[in-house]
Amino acid sequence: MYLATTGRRDAPPRPAGARRRVPGTVLVLGTVSLVTDVSSEMVTAVLPLYLVLGLGLSPLQFGLLDGLTTGATALVRLLGGVGADRGGRHKQVAGLGYALSACSRLGLLLAGGATGWIAGALAVDRLGKGVRTAPRDALITLHSPPEDLGRAFGTHRAMDTTGALLGPLAAFALLWATAETYETVFAVSFCVGAFGVLVWLLLVPGRPRDPGRPRDDRDTRPKAPAAPRARGGLLAVPRSPAYRRIVLCAALLGAATVGDSFLYLLLQRRLDLDAAWFPFLPLGAAAVYLLLAVPAGRLADRIGRRRPLLYGHGALLLAYGLLLAPVPGAAALVGVLVLLGVFYAATDGVLMALTGPFLTGGRQAGGLAVVQTAQALARLGAAVAFGAVWTASGPETALVAALLALAAALVCAARLLPAGPTREGSST
């Protein structure tokens, strides 16, 4: 039996065939994420080139830097999620995270090629992302009907991915116009990020409304009571068997997930791409993600969120295999980027939608933060391990190891993951 604690059980049923609207707050959150992703992806698109090809870092050093800055968000994710729940201040906590990420661009601008300062600026960026992600996703959960969470997260992720498409384009244009001056990219990225913080402060509501009655922000009807505020610490996060299985599976699958930057570097090596074209590589995956995010969310609402999550990781497994297969370079390029887009469309928002209904009132941000932290820590280990194996034995050996690890993780996840709710009925 499935108990949806994120919505009102006494809400009147929606008439059959009635048009489903994405809540206005979700659209505002998506707009902020779009602007912020333009800022962050401008940096992400050029960072592997800047560090590996520009500053001469080895794959192991890059893996350590990427993994450690990602892992630095672990404790902050938990504290941010629990703090947002305890105070009922999802907007304030997430806004702090957006501000930290915007300020990190100034750190990159002032680093001057010093690896230590670059690592510090990247850590601040990841800390900001860690602080904001769980409270933001909790706002999506609180403002959306439980049976439509897949659609709500899919819409948000589609808007977020629009920024991921525009960011590399902007980075490429700036590098072309300034003769590969990375400092210009960092400066423009800061300005865009600051604009995203301003949009957040002005348009995101401070208290969640009743997800059973989504309405436009201009609606003059009385607001529903604010969501309950959580008490207690990290140990108060839900401990249901289904929720525990989700946390475990997120960690298992994350431990076998090779970072995008490594896959793009592998493609660049295989195709011998000119450095100026490197920022375009994420665009293919982002375009597929953008096209499929909402359909994948709707499908997850109808058939349950477990199967799309597994299918998405299956697409990543195929991407690993395609990089190892003796196929023409152009086919590998298109295939890997398409499969990466499918992977993100079927897993990113779907994992949060799968988790949300298992969280009790007032624990949304903390519960989501635990899942995100388990995944982030696992990906930290995966990044460091992949970079170490690449440095010691070559990229092919590292990729074979990743493929085998992901196959094993998929087998375990297929047995452990709960199905979650469907639009037509209850779940296990």
CSV table of C-alpha atoms in Angstrom, one decimal:
chain,number,residue,atom,x,y,z
A,1,MET,CA,0.0,0.0,0.0
A,2,TYR,CA,1.2,3.5,-0.9
A,3,LEU,CA,0.8,6.4,1.5
A,4,ALA,CA,1.3,9.8,-0.1
A,5,THR,CA,2.3,12.2,2.7
A,6,THR,CA,3.2,15.1,0.4
A,7,GLY,CA,-0.3,15.9,-0.6
A,8,ARG,CA,-3.8,16.2,0.9
A,9,ARG,CA,-5.7,12.9,1.0
A,10,ASP,CA,-9.0,14.8,1.2
A,11,ALA,CA,-8.4,16.7,-2.0
A,12,PRO,CA,-11.2,16.1,-4.6
A,13,PRO,CA,-10.2,13.8,-7.4
A,14,ARG,CA,-9.3,15.4,-10.7
A,15,PRO,CA,-12.0,14.8,-13.3
A,16,ALA,CA,-11.1,12.3,-16.0
A,17,GLY,CA,-9.5,14.0,-19.0
A,18,ALA,CA,-8.9,17.2,-17.2
A,19,ARG,CA,-5.8,19.1,-18.3
A,20,ARG,CA,-2.9,18.8,-15.9
A,21,ARG,CA,-1.1,22.0,-15.3
A,22,VAL,CA,2.4,22.3,-14.0
A,23,PRO,CA,2.3,24.4,-10.8
A,24,GLY,CA,3.5,28.0,-11.2
A,25,THR,CA,6.1,27.6,-8.5
A,26,VAL,CA,7.7,24.8,-10.5
A,27,LEU,CA,8.0,27.0,-13.5
A,28,VAL,CA,9.6,29.7,-11.5
A,29,LEU,CA,12.1,27.2,-10.0
A,30,GLY,CA,12.8,26.0,-13.5
A,31,THR,CA,13.5,29.5,-14.7
A,32,VAL,CA,16.0,30.1,-11.9
A,33,SER,CA,17.6,26.7,-12.7
A,34,LEU,CA,17.8,27.6,-16.4
A,35,VAL,CA,19.6,30.9,-15.7
A,36,THR,CA,21.9,29.3,-13.2
A,37,ASP,CA,22.7,26.4,-15.5
A,38,VAL,CA,23.8,28.8,-18.2
A,39,SER,CA,26.3,30.2,-15.7
A,40,SER,CA,27.5,26.9,-14.5
A,41,GLU,CA,27.7,25.1,-17.8
A,42,MET,CA,29.7,27.9,-19.3
A,43,VAL,CA,32.4,26.9,-16.8
A,44,THR,CA,31.8,23.2,-16.9
A,45,ALA,CA,32.1,23.1,-20.7
A,46,VAL,CA,35.6,24.5,-20.7
A,47,LEU,CA,36.9,23.2,-17.4
A,48,PRO,CA,38.4,19.9,-18.6
A,49,LEU,CA,40.2,21.7,-21.4
A,50,TYR,CA,41.4,24.4,-19.0
A,51,LEU,CA,42.7,21.9,-16.5
A,52,VAL,CA,43.9,19.0,-18.6
A,53,LEU,CA,45.0,20.6,-21.8
A,54,GLY,CA,45.7,24.1,-20.6
A,55,LEU,CA,47.3,23.6,-17.1
A,56,GLY,CA,48.6,20.1,-17.9
A,57,LEU,CA,46.8,18.1,-15.1
A,58,SER,CA,47.0,14.3,-15.5
A,59,PRO,CA,43.7,12.3,-15.6
A,60,LEU,CA,44.4,11.1,-12.1
A,61,GLN,CA,44.8,14.7,-10.9
A,62,PHE,CA,41.7,15.8,-12.7
A,63,GLY,CA,39.8,12.8,-11.2
A,64,LEU,CA,40.9,13.7,-7.7
A,65,LEU,CA,40.0,17.4,-8.2
A,66,ASP,CA,36.6,16.6,-9.7
A,67,GLY,CA,35.8,13.8,-7.2
A,68,LEU,CA,36.9,15.7,-4.1
A,69,THR,CA,35.1,18.9,-5.0
A,70,THR,CA,32.0,16.8,-5.6
A,71,GLY,CA,32.4,14.9,-2.3
A,72,ALA,CA,32.9,18.2,-0.4
A,73,THR,CA,29.1,18.7,-0.9
A,74,ALA,CA,28.2,15.6,1.1
A,75,LEU,CA,27.9,17.0,4.6
A,76,VAL,CA,26.5,20.3,3.3
A,77,ARG,CA,23.8,18.5,1.4
A,78,LEU,CA,22.6,16.9,4.6
A,79,LEU,CA,22.9,20.0,6.8
A,80,GLY,CA,21.2,22.1,4.1
A,81,GLY,CA,18.3,19.7,3.7
A,82,VAL,CA,17.8,19.2,7.5
A,83,GLY,CA,18.2,22.9,8.2
A,84,ALA,CA,15.6,23.8,5.5
A,85,ASP,CA,13.1,21.3,7.0
A,86,ARG,CA,13.7,22.4,10.6
A,87,GLY,CA,13.1,26.0,9.9
A,88,GLY,CA,10.7,25.7,7.1
A,89,ARG,CA,13.1,27.9,5.2
A,90,HIS,CA,13.5,26.1,1.9
A,91,LYS,CA,13.8,29.4,0.0
A,92,GLN,CA,16.4,31.0,2.2
A,93,VAL,CA,18.7,27.9,2.4
A,94,ALA,CA,18.5,27.2,-1.4
A,95,GLY,CA,19.1,30.9,-2.1
A,96,LEU,CA,22.3,30.8,-0.1
A,97,GLY,CA,23.4,27.9,-2.3
A,98,TYR,CA,22.7,29.8,-5.5
A,99,ALA,CA,24.7,32.8,-4.1
A,100,LEU,CA,27.7,30.7,-3.2
A,101,SER,CA,27.8,29.2,-6.7
A,102,ALA,CA,27.6,32.6,-8.3
A,103,CYS,CA,30.5,33.9,-6.1
A,104,SER,CA,32.7,30.9,-7.0
A,105,ARG,CA,33.0,32.2,-10.6
A,106,LEU,CA,34.9,35.2,-9.1
A,107,GLY,CA,37.2,32.7,-7.4
A,108,LEU,CA,38.0,31.1,-10.7
A,109,LEU,CA,38.6,34.5,-12.3
A,110,LEU,CA,41.0,35.5,-9.5
A,111,ALA,CA,42.8,32.1,-9.3
A,112,GLY,CA,45.2,32.9,-12.1
A,113,GLY,CA,46.0,29.3,-12.9
A,114,ALA,CA,46.9,28.3,-9.3
A,115,THR,CA,45.6,24.8,-8.9
A,116,GLY,CA,44.9,25.2,-5.1
A,117,TRP,CA,42.8,28.3,-5.7
A,118,ILE,CA,40.9,26.7,-8.6
A,119,ALA,CA,40.2,23.7,-6.3
A,120,GLY,CA,38.9,26.1,-3.7
A,121,ALA,CA,36.6,27.9,-6.1
A,122,LEU,CA,35.3,24.6,-7.5
A,123,ALA,CA,34.6,23.4,-3.9
A,124,VAL,CA,32.6,26.6,-3.2
A,125,ASP,CA,30.6,26.0,-6.4
A,126,ARG,CA,29.8,22.4,-5.4
A,127,LEU,CA,29.0,23.5,-1.8
A,128,GLY,CA,26.5,25.9,-3.2
A,129,LYS,CA,25.0,23.2,-5.4
A,130,GLY,CA,24.9,20.9,-2.4
A,131,VAL,CA,23.1,23.5,-0.2
A,132,ARG,CA,20.5,24.4,-2.8
A,133,THR,CA,19.6,21.1,-4.4
A,134,ALA,CA,17.6,19.3,-1.7
A,135,PRO,CA,15.6,22.4,-0.6
A,136,ARG,CA,14.8,23.3,-4.2
A,137,ASP,CA,13.6,19.7,-5.0
A,138,ALA,CA,11.7,19.7,-1.7
A,139,LEU,CA,9.8,22.8,-3.0
A,140,ILE,CA,9.0,21.0,-6.2
A,141,THR,CA,7.6,18.1,-4.1
A,142,LEU,CA,5.6,20.3,-1.8
A,143,HIS,CA,4.1,22.3,-4.7
A,144,SER,CA,3.1,19.3,-6.8
A,145,PRO,CA,0.5,16.6,-6.5
A,146,PRO,CA,2.1,13.2,-5.6
A,147,GLU,CA,0.7,11.5,-8.7
A,148,ASP,CA,2.3,14.2,-11.0
A,149,LEU,CA,5.7,14.4,-9.4
A,150,GLY,CA,7.4,12.8,-12.4
A,151,ARG,CA,5.9,15.4,-14.7
A,152,ALA,CA,6.8,18.2,-12.4
A,153,PHE,CA,10.4,17.1,-12.0
A,154,GLY,CA,10.6,16.4,-15.8
A,155,THR,CA,9.4,19.9,-16.5
A,156,HIS,CA,11.9,21.4,-14.1
A,157,ARG,CA,14.8,19.3,-15.5
A,158,ALA,CA,13.8,20.2,-19.1
A,159,MET,CA,14.1,23.9,-18.2
A,160,ASP,CA,17.3,23.3,-16.3
A,161,THR,CA,18.7,21.5,-19.4
A,162,THR,CA,17.8,24.4,-21.6
A,163,GLY,CA,20.4,26.3,-19.6
A,164,ALA,CA,22.8,23.4,-20.1
A,165,LEU,CA,22.4,23.9,-23.8
A,166,LEU,CA,22.9,27.6,-23.8
A,167,GLY,CA,25.9,27.6,-21.5
A,168,PRO,CA,28.3,25.8,-23.7
A,169,LEU,CA,27.2,27.8,-26.7
A,170,ALA,CA,27.9,31.0,-24.8
A,171,ALA,CA,31.3,29.6,-23.7
A,172,PHE,CA,32.2,28.7,-27.2
A,173,ALA,CA,31.2,32.1,-28.6
A,174,LEU,CA,33.2,33.9,-25.9
A,175,LEU,CA,36.3,31.7,-26.5
A,176,TRP,CA,36.1,32.4,-30.2
A,177,ALA,CA,35.6,36.1,-29.8
A,178,THR,CA,38.4,36.5,-27.2
A,179,ALA,CA,41.0,34.2,-28.7
A,180,GLU,CA,40.5,31.5,-26.0
A,181,THR,CA,40.6,33.9,-23.0
A,182,TYR,CA,39.1,31.7,-20.2
A,183,GLU,CA,38.9,34.7,-17.8
A,184,THR,CA,36.2,36.2,-19.9
A,185,VAL,CA,34.1,33.1,-19.7
A,186,PHE,CA,34.4,33.1,-15.9
A,187,ALA,CA,33.5,36.8,-15.7
A,188,VAL,CA,30.3,36.5,-17.8
A,189,SER,CA,29.4,33.3,-15.9
A,190,PHE,CA,29.5,35.3,-12.7
A,191,CYS,CA,27.1,38.0,-14.0
A,192,VAL,CA,24.6,35.4,-15.3
A,193,GLY,CA,24.7,33.6,-12.0
A,194,ALA,CA,24.1,36.8,-10.1
A,195,PHE,CA,21.0,37.4,-12.2
A,196,GLY,CA,19.7,34.0,-11.3
A,197,VAL,CA,20.1,34.8,-7.6
A,198,LEU,CA,18.1,38.0,-8.2
A,199,VAL,CA,15.3,36.1,-9.9
A,200,TRP,CA,15.2,33.6,-7.0
A,201,LEU,CA,14.9,36.4,-4.4
A,202,LEU,CA,12.1,38.2,-6.3
A,203,LEU,CA,9.9,35.4,-7.6
A,204,VAL,CA,10.2,32.2,-5.5
A,205,PRO,CA,7.5,32.1,-2.8
A,206,GLY,CA,8.8,31.8,0.8
A,207,ARG,CA,6.3,29.2,2.0
A,208,PRO,CA,5.0,26.1,0.2
A,209,ARG,CA,1.3,25.9,-0.7
A,210,ASP,CA,-0.9,22.8,-0.5
A,211,PRO,CA,0.2,20.5,-3.3
A,212,GLY,CA,-3.3,19.2,-3.6
A,213,ARG,CA,-4.4,22.6,-4.9
A,214,PRO,CA,-1.7,24.0,-7.2
A,215,ARG,CA,-2.4,27.5,-8.4
A,216,ASP,CA,-0.8,30.4,-10.1
A,217,ASP,CA,1.1,32.8,-7.9
A,218,ARG,CA,-1.3,35.6,-8.9
A,219,ASP,CA,-4.3,33.6,-7.4
A,220,THR,CA,-6.0,35.7,-4.7
A,221,ARG,CA,-7.5,32.7,-2.9
A,222,PRO,CA,-6.3,32.2,0.7
A,223,LYS,CA,-3.0,30.3,0.9
A,224,ALA,CA,-3.0,26.8,2.4
A,225,PRO,CA,-1.2,26.3,5.7
A,226,ALA,CA,2.6,26.0,5.4
A,227,ALA,CA,4.2,22.6,5.4
A,228,PRO,CA,4.9,21.2,8.9
A,229,ARG,CA,8.4,22.0,10.2
A,230,ALA,CA,10.6,19.1,11.1
A,231,ARG,CA,12.1,18.5,14.5
A,232,GLY,CA,15.1,16.4,15.3
A,233,GLY,CA,18.4,15.9,13.4
A,234,LEU,CA,19.6,13.6,10.7
A,235,LEU,CA,18.5,10.5,12.5
A,236,ALA,CA,14.9,11.7,12.1
A,237,VAL,CA,15.0,11.1,8.3
A,238,PRO,CA,12.5,8.4,7.3
A,239,ARG,CA,13.7,4.9,7.8
A,240,SER,CA,11.0,2.9,5.9
A,241,PRO,CA,12.4,-0.2,4.1
A,242,ALA,CA,11.5,1.2,0.7
A,243,TYR,CA,13.3,4.5,1.4
A,244,ARG,CA,16.4,2.6,2.6
A,245,ARG,CA,16.4,0.6,-0.6
A,246,ILE,CA,16.3,3.7,-2.6
A,247,VAL,CA,19.3,5.2,-0.7
A,248,LEU,CA,21.3,2.0,-1.2
A,249,CYS,CA,20.5,1.7,-4.9
A,250,ALA,CA,21.4,5.4,-5.5
A,251,ALA,CA,24.8,4.7,-3.9
A,252,LEU,CA,25.4,1.4,-5.9
A,253,LEU,CA,24.5,3.0,-9.2
A,254,GLY,CA,26.4,6.2,-8.4
A,255,ALA,CA,29.6,4.2,-7.7
A,256,ALA,CA,29.5,2.9,-11.2
A,257,THR,CA,28.8,6.2,-12.9
A,258,VAL,CA,31.7,7.7,-14.8
A,259,GLY,CA,31.6,11.5,-14.8
A,260,ASP,CA,30.6,13.2,-18.0
A,261,SER,CA,33.9,15.0,-18.2
A,262,PHE,CA,35.7,11.7,-18.6
A,263,LEU,CA,33.4,10.5,-21.3
A,264,TYR,CA,33.8,13.8,-23.2
A,265,LEU,CA,37.6,13.5,-22.8
A,266,LEU,CA,37.5,10.0,-24.2
A,267,LEU,CA,35.4,11.2,-27.2
A,268,GLN,CA,37.9,14.0,-27.7
A,269,ARG,CA,40.8,11.6,-27.8
A,270,ARG,CA,39.1,9.1,-30.1
A,271,LEU,CA,38.0,11.8,-32.6
A,272,ASP,CA,41.1,14.0,-32.1
A,273,LEU,CA,38.8,17.0,-31.9
A,274,ASP,CA,40.2,20.5,-31.9
A,275,ALA,CA,40.1,22.1,-28.5
A,276,ALA,CA,37.8,24.8,-29.8
A,277,TRP,CA,35.1,22.3,-30.5
A,278,PHE,CA,35.2,20.6,-27.1
A,279,PRO,CA,32.5,22.8,-25.5
A,280,PHE,CA,30.0,21.5,-28.1
A,281,LEU,CA,30.2,17.9,-26.8
A,282,PRO,CA,27.8,18.4,-23.9
A,283,LEU,CA,25.2,20.0,-26.3
A,284,GLY,CA,24.2,16.7,-27.9
A,285,ALA,CA,23.4,15.0,-24.6
A,286,ALA,CA,21.7,18.1,-23.3
A,287,ALA,CA,19.5,18.3,-26.4
A,288,VAL,CA,18.3,14.7,-26.0
A,289,TYR,CA,17.8,15.3,-22.3
A,290,LEU,CA,15.7,18.4,-23.0
A,291,LEU,CA,13.5,16.5,-25.5
A,292,LEU,CA,12.9,13.5,-23.3
A,293,ALA,CA,12.8,14.9,-19.7
A,294,VAL,CA,9.1,15.7,-19.7
A,295,PRO,CA,8.0,12.5,-21.6
A,296,ALA,CA,10.2,10.4,-19.3
A,297,GLY,CA,8.5,12.0,-16.2
A,298,ARG,CA,5.0,11.4,-17.6
A,299,LEU,CA,5.9,7.8,-18.4
A,300,ALA,CA,7.3,7.3,-14.9
A,301,ASP,CA,4.0,8.7,-13.4
A,302,ARG,CA,2.0,6.1,-15.5
A,303,ILE,CA,4.1,2.9,-15.2
A,304,GLY,CA,6.0,3.6,-11.9
A,305,ARG,CA,9.4,5.2,-11.5
A,306,ARG,CA,11.5,2.1,-11.0
A,307,ARG,CA,11.6,0.9,-14.6
A,308,PRO,CA,12.6,4.2,-16.2
A,309,LEU,CA,15.4,4.6,-13.6
A,310,LEU,CA,16.7,1.2,-14.5
A,311,TYR,CA,16.4,1.7,-18.2
A,312,GLY,CA,18.3,5.0,-17.9
A,313,HIS,CA,21.2,3.3,-16.3
A,314,GLY,CA,21.0,0.7,-19.0
A,315,ALA,CA,21.5,3.5,-21.6
A,316,LEU,CA,24.6,4.5,-19.7
A,317,LEU,CA,25.9,1.0,-19.8
A,318,LEU,CA,25.4,1.0,-23.6
A,319,ALA,CA,27.3,4.3,-23.8
A,320,TYR,CA,30.3,2.6,-22.1
A,321,GLY,CA,30.1,-0.3,-24.5
A,322,LEU,CA,29.9,2.0,-27.5
A,323,LEU,CA,33.1,3.8,-26.5
A,324,LEU,CA,34.8,0.4,-26.3
A,325,ALA,CA,33.3,-1.0,-29.6
A,326,PRO,CA,35.2,-0.8,-32.9
A,327,VAL,CA,32.7,1.5,-34.6
A,328,PRO,CA,33.4,4.7,-36.7
A,329,GLY,CA,34.2,7.8,-34.7
A,330,ALA,CA,31.1,9.7,-35.9
A,331,ALA,CA,28.8,6.8,-34.9
A,332,ALA,CA,30.4,6.6,-31.5
A,333,LEU,CA,30.0,10.4,-31.0
A,334,VAL,CA,26.3,10.5,-31.9
A,335,GLY,CA,25.6,7.3,-30.0
A,336,VAL,CA,27.3,8.2,-26.8
A,337,LEU,CA,25.7,11.7,-26.7
A,338,VAL,CA,22.2,10.3,-27.4
A,339,LEU,CA,22.6,7.6,-24.7
A,340,LEU,CA,23.9,10.1,-22.2
A,341,GLY,CA,20.8,12.3,-22.8
A,342,VAL,CA,18.5,9.3,-22.4
A,343,PHE,CA,20.4,8.4,-19.1
A,344,TYR,CA,19.8,11.8,-17.6
A,345,ALA,CA,16.2,12.1,-18.8
A,346,ALA,CA,15.2,8.8,-17.3
A,347,THR,CA,17.1,9.1,-14.0
A,348,ASP,CA,17.7,12.6,-12.7
A,349,GLY,CA,14.3,13.9,-11.9
A,350,VAL,CA,12.8,10.3,-11.8
A,351,LEU,CA,14.9,9.4,-8.8
A,352,MET,CA,13.6,12.4,-6.9
A,353,ALA,CA,10.1,11.7,-7.9
A,354,LEU,CA,10.5,8.1,-6.8
A,355,THR,CA,11.8,9.2,-3.4
A,356,GLY,CA,9.3,12.0,-2.7
A,357,PRO,CA,6.2,10.0,-1.8
A,358,PHE,CA,8.1,7.9,0.8
A,359,LEU,CA,9.0,11.1,2.8
A,360,THR,CA,6.8,12.2,5.7
A,361,GLY,CA,5.5,15.7,6.2
A,362,GLY,CA,8.3,18.2,7.0
A,363,ARG,CA,11.1,15.8,6.0
A,364,GLN,CA,11.2,16.3,2.3
A,365,ALA,CA,14.5,18.3,2.0
A,366,GLY,CA,16.3,16.1,4.5
A,367,GLY,CA,15.1,12.9,3.0
A,368,LEU,CA,16.0,14.0,-0.6
A,369,ALA,CA,19.4,15.2,0.7
A,370,VAL,CA,20.3,11.8,2.1
A,371,VAL,CA,19.6,10.2,-1.3
A,372,GLN,CA,21.6,12.9,-3.1
A,373,THR,CA,24.5,12.6,-0.7
A,374,ALA,CA,24.7,8.8,-1.0
A,375,GLN,CA,24.9,9.3,-4.8
A,376,ALA,CA,27.4,12.1,-4.6
A,377,LEU,CA,29.8,10.2,-2.3
A,378,ALA,CA,29.6,7.2,-4.5
A,379,ARG,CA,30.4,9.2,-7.6
A,380,LEU,CA,33.3,10.7,-5.8
A,381,GLY,CA,34.8,7.3,-5.4
A,382,ALA,CA,33.9,6.5,-9.0
A,383,ALA,CA,35.7,9.6,-10.3
A,384,VAL,CA,38.9,9.0,-8.3
A,385,ALA,CA,38.9,5.2,-9.1
A,386,PHE,CA,38.4,5.8,-12.8
A,387,GLY,CA,41.1,8.5,-13.0
A,388,ALA,CA,43.5,6.2,-11.1
A,389,VAL,CA,42.9,3.2,-13.3
A,390,TRP,CA,43.2,5.4,-16.4
A,391,THR,CA,46.5,6.7,-15.3
A,392,ALA,CA,47.9,3.3,-14.3
A,393,SER,CA,46.5,1.1,-17.1
A,394,GLY,CA,44.9,3.3,-19.8
A,395,PRO,CA,41.4,4.5,-20.6
A,396,GLU,CA,40.2,1.2,-22.1
A,397,THR,CA,40.9,-0.8,-18.9
A,398,ALA,CA,39.2,1.9,-16.8
A,399,LEU,CA,36.1,1.8,-19.0
A,400,VAL,CA,35.9,-2.0,-19.0
A,401,ALA,CA,36.0,-1.9,-15.2
A,402,ALA,CA,33.3,0.8,-15.1
A,403,LEU,CA,31.1,-1.2,-17.5
A,404,LEU,CA,31.4,-4.4,-15.3
A,405,ALA,CA,30.6,-2.4,-12.1
A,406,LEU,CA,27.6,-0.8,-13.7
A,407,ALA,CA,26.2,-4.1,-14.9
A,408,ALA,CA,26.6,-5.5,-11.4
A,409,ALA,CA,24.9,-2.5,-9.8
A,410,LEU,CA,22.0,-2.7,-12.2
A,411,VAL,CA,21.4,-6.4,-11.3
A,412,CYS,CA,21.3,-5.4,-7.6
A,413,ALA,CA,19.1,-2.3,-8.2
A,414,ALA,CA,16.6,-4.4,-10.2
A,415,ARG,CA,16.0,-6.6,-7.2
A,416,LEU,CA,16.0,-3.8,-4.5
A,417,LEU,CA,14.2,-0.7,-5.9
A,418,PRO,CA,10.6,-0.2,-4.9
A,419,ALA,CA,8.2,0.5,-7.7
A,420,GLY,CA,6.7,3.8,-6.4
A,421,PRO,CA,3.3,5.1,-7.2
A,422,THR,CA,1.6,5.1,-10.6
A,423,ARG,CA,-1.1,7.5,-11.8
A,424,GLU,CA,-3.5,4.5,-12.2
A,425,GLY,CA,-3.1,3.0,-8.8
A,426,SER,CA,-1.0,2.2,-5.7
A,427,SER,CA,2.5,0.9,-5.5
A,428,THR,CA,4.4,-1.6,-3.5
